[in-house]
Short mmCIF file of C-alpha atoms (C1' of nucleotides) in Angstrom, two decimals:
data_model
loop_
_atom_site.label_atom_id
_atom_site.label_comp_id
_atom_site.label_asym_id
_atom_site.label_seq_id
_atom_site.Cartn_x
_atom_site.Cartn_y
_atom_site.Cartn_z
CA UNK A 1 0.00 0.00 0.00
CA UNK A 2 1.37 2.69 -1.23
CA UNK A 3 2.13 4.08 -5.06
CA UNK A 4 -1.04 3.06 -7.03
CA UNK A 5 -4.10 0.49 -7.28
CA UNK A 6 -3.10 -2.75 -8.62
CA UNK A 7 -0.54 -3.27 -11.38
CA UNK A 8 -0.34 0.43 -13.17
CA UNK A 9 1.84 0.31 -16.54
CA UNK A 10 5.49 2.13 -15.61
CA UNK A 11 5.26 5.73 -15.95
CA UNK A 12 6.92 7.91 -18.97
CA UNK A 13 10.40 8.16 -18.40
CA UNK A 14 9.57 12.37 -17.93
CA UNK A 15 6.84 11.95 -15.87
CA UNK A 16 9.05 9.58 -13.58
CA UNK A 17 11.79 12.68 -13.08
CA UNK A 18 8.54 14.98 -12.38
CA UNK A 19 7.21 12.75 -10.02
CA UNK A 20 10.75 12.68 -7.77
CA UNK A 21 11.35 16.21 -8.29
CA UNK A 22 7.98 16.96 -6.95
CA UNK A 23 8.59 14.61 -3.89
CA UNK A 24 11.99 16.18 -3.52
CA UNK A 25 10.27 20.11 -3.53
CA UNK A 26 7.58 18.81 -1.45
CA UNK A 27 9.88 17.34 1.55
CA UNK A 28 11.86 20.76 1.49
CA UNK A 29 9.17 22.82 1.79
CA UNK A 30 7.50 20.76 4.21
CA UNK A 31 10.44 20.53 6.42
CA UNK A 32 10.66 24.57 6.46
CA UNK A 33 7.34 25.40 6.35
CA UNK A 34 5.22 22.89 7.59
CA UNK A 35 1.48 21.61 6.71
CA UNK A 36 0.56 24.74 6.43
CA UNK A 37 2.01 25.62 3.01
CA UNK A 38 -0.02 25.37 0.14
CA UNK A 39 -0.63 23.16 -3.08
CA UNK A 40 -0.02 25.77 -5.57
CA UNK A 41 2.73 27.14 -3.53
CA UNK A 42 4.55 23.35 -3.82
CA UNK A 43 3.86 23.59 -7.63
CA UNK A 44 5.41 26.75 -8.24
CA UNK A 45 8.19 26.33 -6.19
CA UNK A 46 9.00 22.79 -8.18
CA UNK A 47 8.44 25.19 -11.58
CA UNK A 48 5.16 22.69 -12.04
CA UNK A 49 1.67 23.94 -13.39
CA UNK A 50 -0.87 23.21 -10.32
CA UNK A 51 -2.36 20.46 -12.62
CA UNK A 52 0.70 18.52 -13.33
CA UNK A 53 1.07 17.68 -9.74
CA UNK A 54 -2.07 16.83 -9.31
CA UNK A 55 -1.51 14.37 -11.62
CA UNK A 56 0.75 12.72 -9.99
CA UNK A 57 -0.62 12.94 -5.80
CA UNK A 58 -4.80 13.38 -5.80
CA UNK A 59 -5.10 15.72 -3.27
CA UNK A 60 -2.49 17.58 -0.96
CA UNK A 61 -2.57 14.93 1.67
CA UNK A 62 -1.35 12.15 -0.77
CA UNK A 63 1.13 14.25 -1.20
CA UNK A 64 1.68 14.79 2.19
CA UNK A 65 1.69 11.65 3.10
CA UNK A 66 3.88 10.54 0.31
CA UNK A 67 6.86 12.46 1.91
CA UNK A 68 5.95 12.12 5.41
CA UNK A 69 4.42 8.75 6.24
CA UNK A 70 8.23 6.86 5.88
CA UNK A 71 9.34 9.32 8.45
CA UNK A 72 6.71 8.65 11.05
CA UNK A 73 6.80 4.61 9.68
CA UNK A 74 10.61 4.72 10.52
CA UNK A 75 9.64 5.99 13.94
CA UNK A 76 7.73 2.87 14.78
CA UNK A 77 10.44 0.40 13.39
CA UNK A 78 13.21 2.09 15.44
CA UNK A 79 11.20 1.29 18.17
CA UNK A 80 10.59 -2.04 17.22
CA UNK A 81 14.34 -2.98 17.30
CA UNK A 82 14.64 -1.53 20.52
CA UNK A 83 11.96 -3.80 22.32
CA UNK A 84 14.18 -5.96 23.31
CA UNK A 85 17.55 -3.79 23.96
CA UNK A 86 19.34 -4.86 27.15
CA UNK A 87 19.08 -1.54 28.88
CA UNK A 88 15.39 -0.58 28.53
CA UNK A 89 15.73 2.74 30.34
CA UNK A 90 18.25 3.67 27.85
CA UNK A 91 15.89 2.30 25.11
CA UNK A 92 13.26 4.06 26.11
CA UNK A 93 15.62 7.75 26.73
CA UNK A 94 17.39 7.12 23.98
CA UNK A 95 14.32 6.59 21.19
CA UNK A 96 12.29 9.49 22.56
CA UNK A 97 16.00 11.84 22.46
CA UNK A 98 16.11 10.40 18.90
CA UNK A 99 12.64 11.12 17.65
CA UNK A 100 12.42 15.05 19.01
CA UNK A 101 16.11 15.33 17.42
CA UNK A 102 14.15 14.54 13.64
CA UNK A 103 11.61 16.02 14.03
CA UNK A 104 13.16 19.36 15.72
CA UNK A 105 14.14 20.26 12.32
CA UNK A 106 11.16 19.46 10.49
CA UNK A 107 8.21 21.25 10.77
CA UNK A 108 5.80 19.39 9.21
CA UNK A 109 6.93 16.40 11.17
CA UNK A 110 6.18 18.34 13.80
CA UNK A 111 2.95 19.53 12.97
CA UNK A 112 1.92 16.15 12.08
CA UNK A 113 2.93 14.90 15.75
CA UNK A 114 1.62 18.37 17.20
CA UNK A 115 -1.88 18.49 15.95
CA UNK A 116 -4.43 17.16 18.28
CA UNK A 117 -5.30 13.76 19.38
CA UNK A 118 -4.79 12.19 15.63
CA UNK A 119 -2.82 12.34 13.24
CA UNK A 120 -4.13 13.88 9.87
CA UNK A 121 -3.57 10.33 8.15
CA UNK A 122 -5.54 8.51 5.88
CA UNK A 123 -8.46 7.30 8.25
CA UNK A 124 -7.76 3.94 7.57
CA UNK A 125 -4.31 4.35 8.89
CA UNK A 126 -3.09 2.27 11.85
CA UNK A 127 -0.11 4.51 12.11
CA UNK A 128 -1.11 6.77 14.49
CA UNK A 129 -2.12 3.89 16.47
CA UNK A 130 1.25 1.84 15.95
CA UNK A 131 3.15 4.83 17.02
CA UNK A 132 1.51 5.19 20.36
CA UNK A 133 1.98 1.38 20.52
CA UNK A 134 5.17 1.28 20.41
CA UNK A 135 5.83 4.27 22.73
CA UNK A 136 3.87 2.51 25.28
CA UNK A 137 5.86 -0.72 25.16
CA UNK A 138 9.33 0.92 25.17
CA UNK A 139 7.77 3.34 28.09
CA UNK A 140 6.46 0.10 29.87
CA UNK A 141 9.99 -1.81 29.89
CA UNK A 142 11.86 1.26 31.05
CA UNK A 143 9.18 1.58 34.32
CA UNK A 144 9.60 -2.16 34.75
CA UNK A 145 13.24 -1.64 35.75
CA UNK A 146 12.73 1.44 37.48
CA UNK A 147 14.51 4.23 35.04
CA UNK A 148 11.08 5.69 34.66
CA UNK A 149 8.59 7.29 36.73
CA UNK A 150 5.54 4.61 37.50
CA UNK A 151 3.07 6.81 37.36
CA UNK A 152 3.19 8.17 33.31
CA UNK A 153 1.16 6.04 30.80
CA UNK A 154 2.22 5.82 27.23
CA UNK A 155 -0.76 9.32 26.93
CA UNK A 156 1.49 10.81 29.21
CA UNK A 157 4.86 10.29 26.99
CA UNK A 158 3.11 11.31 23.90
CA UNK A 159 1.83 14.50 25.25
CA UNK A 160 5.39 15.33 26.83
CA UNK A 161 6.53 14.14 23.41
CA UNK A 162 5.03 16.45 21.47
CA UNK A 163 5.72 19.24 24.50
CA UNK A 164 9.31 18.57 23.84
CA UNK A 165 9.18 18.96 19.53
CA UNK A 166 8.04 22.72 20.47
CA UNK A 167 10.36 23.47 22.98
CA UNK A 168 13.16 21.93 21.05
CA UNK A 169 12.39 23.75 18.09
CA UNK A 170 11.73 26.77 19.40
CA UNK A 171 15.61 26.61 21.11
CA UNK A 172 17.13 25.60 17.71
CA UNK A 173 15.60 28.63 16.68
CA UNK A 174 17.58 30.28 19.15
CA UNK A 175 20.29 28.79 18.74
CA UNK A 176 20.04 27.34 22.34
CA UNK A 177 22.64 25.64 23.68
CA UNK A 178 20.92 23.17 26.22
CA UNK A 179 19.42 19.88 25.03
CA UNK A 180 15.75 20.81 25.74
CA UNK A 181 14.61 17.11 25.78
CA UNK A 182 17.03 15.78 27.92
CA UNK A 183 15.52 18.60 30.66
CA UNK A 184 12.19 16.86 30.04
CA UNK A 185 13.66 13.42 30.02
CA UNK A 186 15.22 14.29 33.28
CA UNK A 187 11.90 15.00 34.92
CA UNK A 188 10.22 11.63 33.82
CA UNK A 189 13.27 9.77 35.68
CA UNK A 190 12.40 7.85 38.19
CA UNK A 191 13.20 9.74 41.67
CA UNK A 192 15.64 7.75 43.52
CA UNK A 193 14.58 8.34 47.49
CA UNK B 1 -3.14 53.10 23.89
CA UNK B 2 -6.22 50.89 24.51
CA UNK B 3 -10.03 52.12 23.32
CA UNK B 4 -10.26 55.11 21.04
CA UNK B 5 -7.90 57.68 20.01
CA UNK B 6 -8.15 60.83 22.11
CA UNK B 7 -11.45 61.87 23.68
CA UNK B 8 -14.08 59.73 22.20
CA UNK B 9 -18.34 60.96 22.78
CA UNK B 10 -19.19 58.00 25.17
CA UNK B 11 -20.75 55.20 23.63
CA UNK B 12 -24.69 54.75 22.69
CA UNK B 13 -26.47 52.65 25.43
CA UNK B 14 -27.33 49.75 22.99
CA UNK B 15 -23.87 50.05 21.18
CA UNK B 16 -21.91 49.51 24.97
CA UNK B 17 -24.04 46.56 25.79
CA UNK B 18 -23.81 44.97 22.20
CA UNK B 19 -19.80 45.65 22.43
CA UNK B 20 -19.89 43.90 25.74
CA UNK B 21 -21.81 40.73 24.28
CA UNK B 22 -19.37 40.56 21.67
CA UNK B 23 -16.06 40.64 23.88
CA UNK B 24 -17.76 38.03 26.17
CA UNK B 25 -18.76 35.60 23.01
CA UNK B 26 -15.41 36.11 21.69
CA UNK B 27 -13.86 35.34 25.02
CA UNK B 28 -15.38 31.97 24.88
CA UNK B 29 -14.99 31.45 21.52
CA UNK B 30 -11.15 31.82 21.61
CA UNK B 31 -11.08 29.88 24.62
CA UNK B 32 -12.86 26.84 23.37
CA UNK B 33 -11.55 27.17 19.76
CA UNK B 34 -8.40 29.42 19.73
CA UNK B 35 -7.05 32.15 17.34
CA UNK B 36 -7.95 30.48 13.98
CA UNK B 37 -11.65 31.07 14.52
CA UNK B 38 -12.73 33.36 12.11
CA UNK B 39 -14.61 36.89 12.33
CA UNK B 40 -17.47 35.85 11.01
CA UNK B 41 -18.17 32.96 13.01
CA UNK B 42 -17.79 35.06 16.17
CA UNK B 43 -20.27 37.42 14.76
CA UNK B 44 -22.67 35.18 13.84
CA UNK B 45 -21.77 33.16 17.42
CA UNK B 46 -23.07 36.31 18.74
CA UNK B 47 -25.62 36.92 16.79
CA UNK B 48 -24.58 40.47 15.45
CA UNK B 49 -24.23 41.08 11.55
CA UNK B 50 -20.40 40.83 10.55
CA UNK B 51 -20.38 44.68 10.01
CA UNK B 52 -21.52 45.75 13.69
CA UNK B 53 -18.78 43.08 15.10
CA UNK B 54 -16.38 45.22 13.04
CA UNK B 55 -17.81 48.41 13.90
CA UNK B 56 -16.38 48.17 17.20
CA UNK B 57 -13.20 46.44 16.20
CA UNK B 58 -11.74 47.48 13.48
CA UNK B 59 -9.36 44.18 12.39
CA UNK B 60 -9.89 40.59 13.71
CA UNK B 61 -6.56 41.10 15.45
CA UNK B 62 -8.19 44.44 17.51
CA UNK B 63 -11.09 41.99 19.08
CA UNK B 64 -8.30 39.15 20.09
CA UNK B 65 -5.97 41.71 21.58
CA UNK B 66 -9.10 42.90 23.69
CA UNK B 67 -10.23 39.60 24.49
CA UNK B 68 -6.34 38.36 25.27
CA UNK B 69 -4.17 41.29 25.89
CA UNK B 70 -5.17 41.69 29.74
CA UNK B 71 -4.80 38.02 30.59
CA UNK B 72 -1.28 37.90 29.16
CA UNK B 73 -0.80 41.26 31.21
CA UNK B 74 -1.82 39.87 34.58
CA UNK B 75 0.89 36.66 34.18
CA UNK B 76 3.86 39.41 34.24
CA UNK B 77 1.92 41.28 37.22
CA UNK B 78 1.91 37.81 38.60
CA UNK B 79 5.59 37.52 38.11
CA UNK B 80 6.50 41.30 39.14
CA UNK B 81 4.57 40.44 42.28
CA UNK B 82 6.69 37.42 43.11
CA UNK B 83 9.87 38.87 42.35
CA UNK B 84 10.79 39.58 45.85
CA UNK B 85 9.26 36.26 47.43
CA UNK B 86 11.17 34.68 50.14
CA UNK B 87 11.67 30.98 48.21
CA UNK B 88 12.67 32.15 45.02
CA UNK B 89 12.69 28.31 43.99
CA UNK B 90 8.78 28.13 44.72
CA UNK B 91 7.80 31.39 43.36
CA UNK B 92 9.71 30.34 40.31
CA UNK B 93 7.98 26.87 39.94
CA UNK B 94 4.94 28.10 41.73
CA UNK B 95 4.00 30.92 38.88
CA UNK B 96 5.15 29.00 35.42
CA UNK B 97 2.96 26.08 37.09
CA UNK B 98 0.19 28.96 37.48
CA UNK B 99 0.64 29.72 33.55
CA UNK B 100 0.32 26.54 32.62
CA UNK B 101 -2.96 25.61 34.49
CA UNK B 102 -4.65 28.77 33.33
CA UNK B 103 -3.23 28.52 29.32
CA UNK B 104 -4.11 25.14 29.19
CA UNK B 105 -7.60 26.05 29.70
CA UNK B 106 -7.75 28.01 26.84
CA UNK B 107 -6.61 27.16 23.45
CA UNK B 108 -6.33 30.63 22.06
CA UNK B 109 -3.82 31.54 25.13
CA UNK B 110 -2.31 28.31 24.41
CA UNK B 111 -1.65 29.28 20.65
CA UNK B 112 -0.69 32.97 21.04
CA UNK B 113 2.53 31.05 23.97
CA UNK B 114 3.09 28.70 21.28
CA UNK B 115 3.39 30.41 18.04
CA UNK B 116 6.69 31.08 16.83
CA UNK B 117 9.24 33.41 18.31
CA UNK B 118 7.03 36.68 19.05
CA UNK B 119 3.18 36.65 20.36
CA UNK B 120 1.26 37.91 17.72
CA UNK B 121 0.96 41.45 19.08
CA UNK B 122 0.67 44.90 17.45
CA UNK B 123 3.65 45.77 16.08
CA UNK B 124 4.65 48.27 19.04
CA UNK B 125 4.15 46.24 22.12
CA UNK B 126 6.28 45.66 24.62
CA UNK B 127 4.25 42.99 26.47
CA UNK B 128 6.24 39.77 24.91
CA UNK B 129 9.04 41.35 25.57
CA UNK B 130 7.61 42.35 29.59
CA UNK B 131 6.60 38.68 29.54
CA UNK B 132 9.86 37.20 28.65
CA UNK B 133 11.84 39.63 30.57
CA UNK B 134 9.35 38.88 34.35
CA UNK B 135 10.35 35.17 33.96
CA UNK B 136 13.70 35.59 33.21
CA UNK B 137 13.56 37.23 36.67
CA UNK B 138 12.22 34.62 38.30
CA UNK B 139 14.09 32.29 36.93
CA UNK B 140 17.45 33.80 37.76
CA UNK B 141 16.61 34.33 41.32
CA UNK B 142 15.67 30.40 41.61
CA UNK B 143 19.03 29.62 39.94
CA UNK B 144 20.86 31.79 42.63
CA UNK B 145 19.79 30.16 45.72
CA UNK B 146 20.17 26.45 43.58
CA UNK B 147 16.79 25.96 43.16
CA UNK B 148 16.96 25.89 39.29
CA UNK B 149 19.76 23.80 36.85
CA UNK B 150 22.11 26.71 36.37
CA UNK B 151 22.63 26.25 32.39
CA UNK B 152 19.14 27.40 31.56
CA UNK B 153 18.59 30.47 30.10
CA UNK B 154 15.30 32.52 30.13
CA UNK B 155 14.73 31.60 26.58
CA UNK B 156 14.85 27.76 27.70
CA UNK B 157 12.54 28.19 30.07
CA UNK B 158 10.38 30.19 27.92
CA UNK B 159 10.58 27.28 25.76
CA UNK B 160 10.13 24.79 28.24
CA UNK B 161 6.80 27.02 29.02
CA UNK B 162 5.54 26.52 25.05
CA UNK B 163 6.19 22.70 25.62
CA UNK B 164 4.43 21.97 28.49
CA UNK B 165 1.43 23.86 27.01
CA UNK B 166 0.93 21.67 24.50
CA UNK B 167 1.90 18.54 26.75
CA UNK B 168 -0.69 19.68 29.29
CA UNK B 169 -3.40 20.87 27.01
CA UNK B 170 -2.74 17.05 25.42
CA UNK B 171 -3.24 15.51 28.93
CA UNK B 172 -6.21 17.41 29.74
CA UNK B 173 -7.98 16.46 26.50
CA UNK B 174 -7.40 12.90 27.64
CA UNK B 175 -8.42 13.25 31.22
CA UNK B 176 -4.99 12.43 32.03
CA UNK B 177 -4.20 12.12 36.13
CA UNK B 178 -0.31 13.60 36.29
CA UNK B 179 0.58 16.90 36.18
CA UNK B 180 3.03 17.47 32.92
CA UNK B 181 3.99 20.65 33.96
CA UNK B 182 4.87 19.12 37.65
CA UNK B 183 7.51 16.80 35.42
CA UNK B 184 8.77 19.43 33.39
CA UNK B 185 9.52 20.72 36.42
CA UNK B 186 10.82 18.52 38.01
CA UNK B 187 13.37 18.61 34.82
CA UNK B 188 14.31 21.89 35.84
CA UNK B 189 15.55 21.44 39.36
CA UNK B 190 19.22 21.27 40.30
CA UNK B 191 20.03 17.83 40.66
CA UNK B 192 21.44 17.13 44.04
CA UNK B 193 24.88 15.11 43.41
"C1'" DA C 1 9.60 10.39 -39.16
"C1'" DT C 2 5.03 10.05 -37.51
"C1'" DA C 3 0.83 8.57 -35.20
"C1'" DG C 4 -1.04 8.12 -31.01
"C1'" DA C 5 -0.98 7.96 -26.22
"C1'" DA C 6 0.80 10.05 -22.11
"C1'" DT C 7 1.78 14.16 -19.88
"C1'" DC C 8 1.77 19.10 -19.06
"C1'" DG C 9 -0.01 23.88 -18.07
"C1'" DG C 10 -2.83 27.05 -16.20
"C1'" DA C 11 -7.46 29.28 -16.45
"C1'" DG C 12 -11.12 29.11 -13.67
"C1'" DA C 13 -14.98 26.95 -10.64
"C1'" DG C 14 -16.22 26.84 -6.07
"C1'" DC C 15 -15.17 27.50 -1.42
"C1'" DT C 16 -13.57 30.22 2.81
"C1'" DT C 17 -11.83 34.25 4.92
"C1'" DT C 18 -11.15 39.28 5.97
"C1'" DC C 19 -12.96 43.54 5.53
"C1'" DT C 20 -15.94 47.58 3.14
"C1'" DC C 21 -19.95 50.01 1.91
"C1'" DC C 22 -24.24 51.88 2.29
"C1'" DG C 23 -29.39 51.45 2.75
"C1'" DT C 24 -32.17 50.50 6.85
"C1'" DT C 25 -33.27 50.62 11.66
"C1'" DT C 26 -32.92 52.40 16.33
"C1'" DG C 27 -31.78 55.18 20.28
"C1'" DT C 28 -31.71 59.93 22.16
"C1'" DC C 29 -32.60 64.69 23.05
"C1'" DG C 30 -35.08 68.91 22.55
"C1'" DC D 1 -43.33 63.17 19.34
"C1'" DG D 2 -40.21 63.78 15.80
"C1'" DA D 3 -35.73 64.60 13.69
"C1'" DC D 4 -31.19 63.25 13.19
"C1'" DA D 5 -27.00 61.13 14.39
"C1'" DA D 6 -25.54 56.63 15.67
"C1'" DA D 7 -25.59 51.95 15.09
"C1'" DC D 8 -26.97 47.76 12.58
"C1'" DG D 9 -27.05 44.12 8.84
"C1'" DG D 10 -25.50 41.65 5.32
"C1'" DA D 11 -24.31 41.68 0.28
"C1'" DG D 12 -20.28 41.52 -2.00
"C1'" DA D 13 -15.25 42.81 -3.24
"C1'" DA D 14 -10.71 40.98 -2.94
"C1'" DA D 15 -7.54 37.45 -1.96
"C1'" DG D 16 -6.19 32.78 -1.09
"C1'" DC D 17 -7.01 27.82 -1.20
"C1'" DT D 18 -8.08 23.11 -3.27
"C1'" DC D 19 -9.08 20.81 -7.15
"C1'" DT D 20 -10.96 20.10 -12.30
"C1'" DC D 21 -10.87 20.32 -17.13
"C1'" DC D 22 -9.19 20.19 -21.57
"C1'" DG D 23 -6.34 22.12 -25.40
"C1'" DA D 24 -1.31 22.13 -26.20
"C1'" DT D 25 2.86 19.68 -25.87
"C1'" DT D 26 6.12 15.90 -25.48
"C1'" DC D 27 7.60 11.20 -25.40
"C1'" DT D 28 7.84 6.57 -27.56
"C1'" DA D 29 6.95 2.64 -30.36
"C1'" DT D 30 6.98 1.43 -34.95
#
DNA sequence: ATAGAATCGGAGAGCTTTCTCCGTTTGTCG
DNA sequence: CGACAAACGGAGAAAGCTCTCCGATTCTAT
């Protein structure tokens, strides 16, 4: 699931280069200005008429989601691998340090993991939910040996998650010297009494 | 600097009341729905014609300054107040925890912290800058008697602040039980070695 | 080289949003 | 009460956005 229904003929050889060019427009402009930016802006910025991209993504949130769901999917499969890591407090530290350093310098990643409860993904999508999932069970092993507060559920670690992304970016707008999500990863330590 | 320019003939009865309705349906609006609610729907929220709503305000940016100038205004009152508080280390901790319970409450509040560098003020205002400047205050004071990590600047925490908006406004949405802010907090404090 | 299919370009439909304009209605004061 | 300034209402201008449509152009297979 992905490209097109079924088994499309290969594209023209031109429309091929379009296509990656587009994608390759797309992800910079994404990553500067976020899911706010428009359609026609993408186009013109590629040196596309409006209609030739639309050929290629059906609406702005294929498009979207062309350049951003590998991001998020590579998210999930870091955490995968690190299910079973031998220190799962460093697992756990290490994954969430990871994901706000991405996404810091992104903006639509950060939208995307911003915005609400959801994320703005195909309904059908299981990625929001696989995300969260995979949070929990990294967050879940790190409280089991006690390098993690008891008392945050995998909510909690999302929501400080996406607390974190703004904070972050906000100092690498600065220029900020301090590590903004190792503050915050300090405070979900466990206390030791 | 606030109502009209110079010495304005007071108000008609009805137009006074009417402005009042419409500061007190905008106040909920923004609170509920934050700063991209459009004019129109407040007008019609309020069940004025769009052209009386901008009779007495003469941009969309005019009504949310009057709706969410003051409450900005009272945090650094807050702050100026606390400046000379015994435990610098709980005024510190006790007013950004104060911010965060009352912006989280409100998403318009919660978006005007949030966005970007500067508050989305009239050109001229000092009040980010009066905002900024009451917690840096704060915040230095804390760090002098070891209540705060000493390598944070007033930008960090200002950052911080953003974050834990968006982390608590998350865990409210969700019913969540633990304080975010009280864990971004607890980020903050010298560690004890 | 040429026919024919694939692709491109961009005008414009249809929507939302901010803000203006002016005919109509409503308070107020003598 | 009646006149007149003040205030109201909402149509619509202007700008921006997503997305469609179809004539013009470009590739490719023969």
């Amino acid at each position: 699931m992905g490209d097109d229904h079924g088994a499309a003929r290969p594209l023209r050889a031109d429309a091929r280069r379009n296509r990656e060019r587009v994608l390759q427009i797309a992800q910079e402009a994404l990553a500067s200005d976020g899911l706010t930016i428009s359609f026609d802006e993408i186009a013109r910025r590629a040196g596309f008429g409006v209609g030739t991209v639309y050929r290629h993504f059906p609406t702005k949130e294929a498009l979207f989601e062309a350049v951003l769901l590998g991001r998020i999917e590579r998210f999930v499969a870091d955490a995968r691998a690190l299910a079973t890591a031998e220190d799962a407090g460093r697992a756990f530290f290490g994954w969430f340090a990871g994901v706000v350093e991405q996404a810091a310098v992104n903006q639509a990643l950060c939208d995307m993991l911003d915005s609400g409860a959801a994320m703005p993904l195909r309904p059908g999508s299981t990625l929001a939910g696989d995300f969260a999932a995979a949070l929990g069970r990294l967050l879940v092993r790190a409280q089991r040996v006690g390098a993690v507060r008891a008392d945050l559920t995998a909510g909690d670690a999302l929501d400080l998650l996406r607390g974190c992304l703004v904070a972050e970016r906000g100092a690498r707008a600065r220029g900020g010297a301090v590590r903004l999500a190792d503050v915050v990863c300090d405070g979900m330590r466990a206390r030791s009494p």
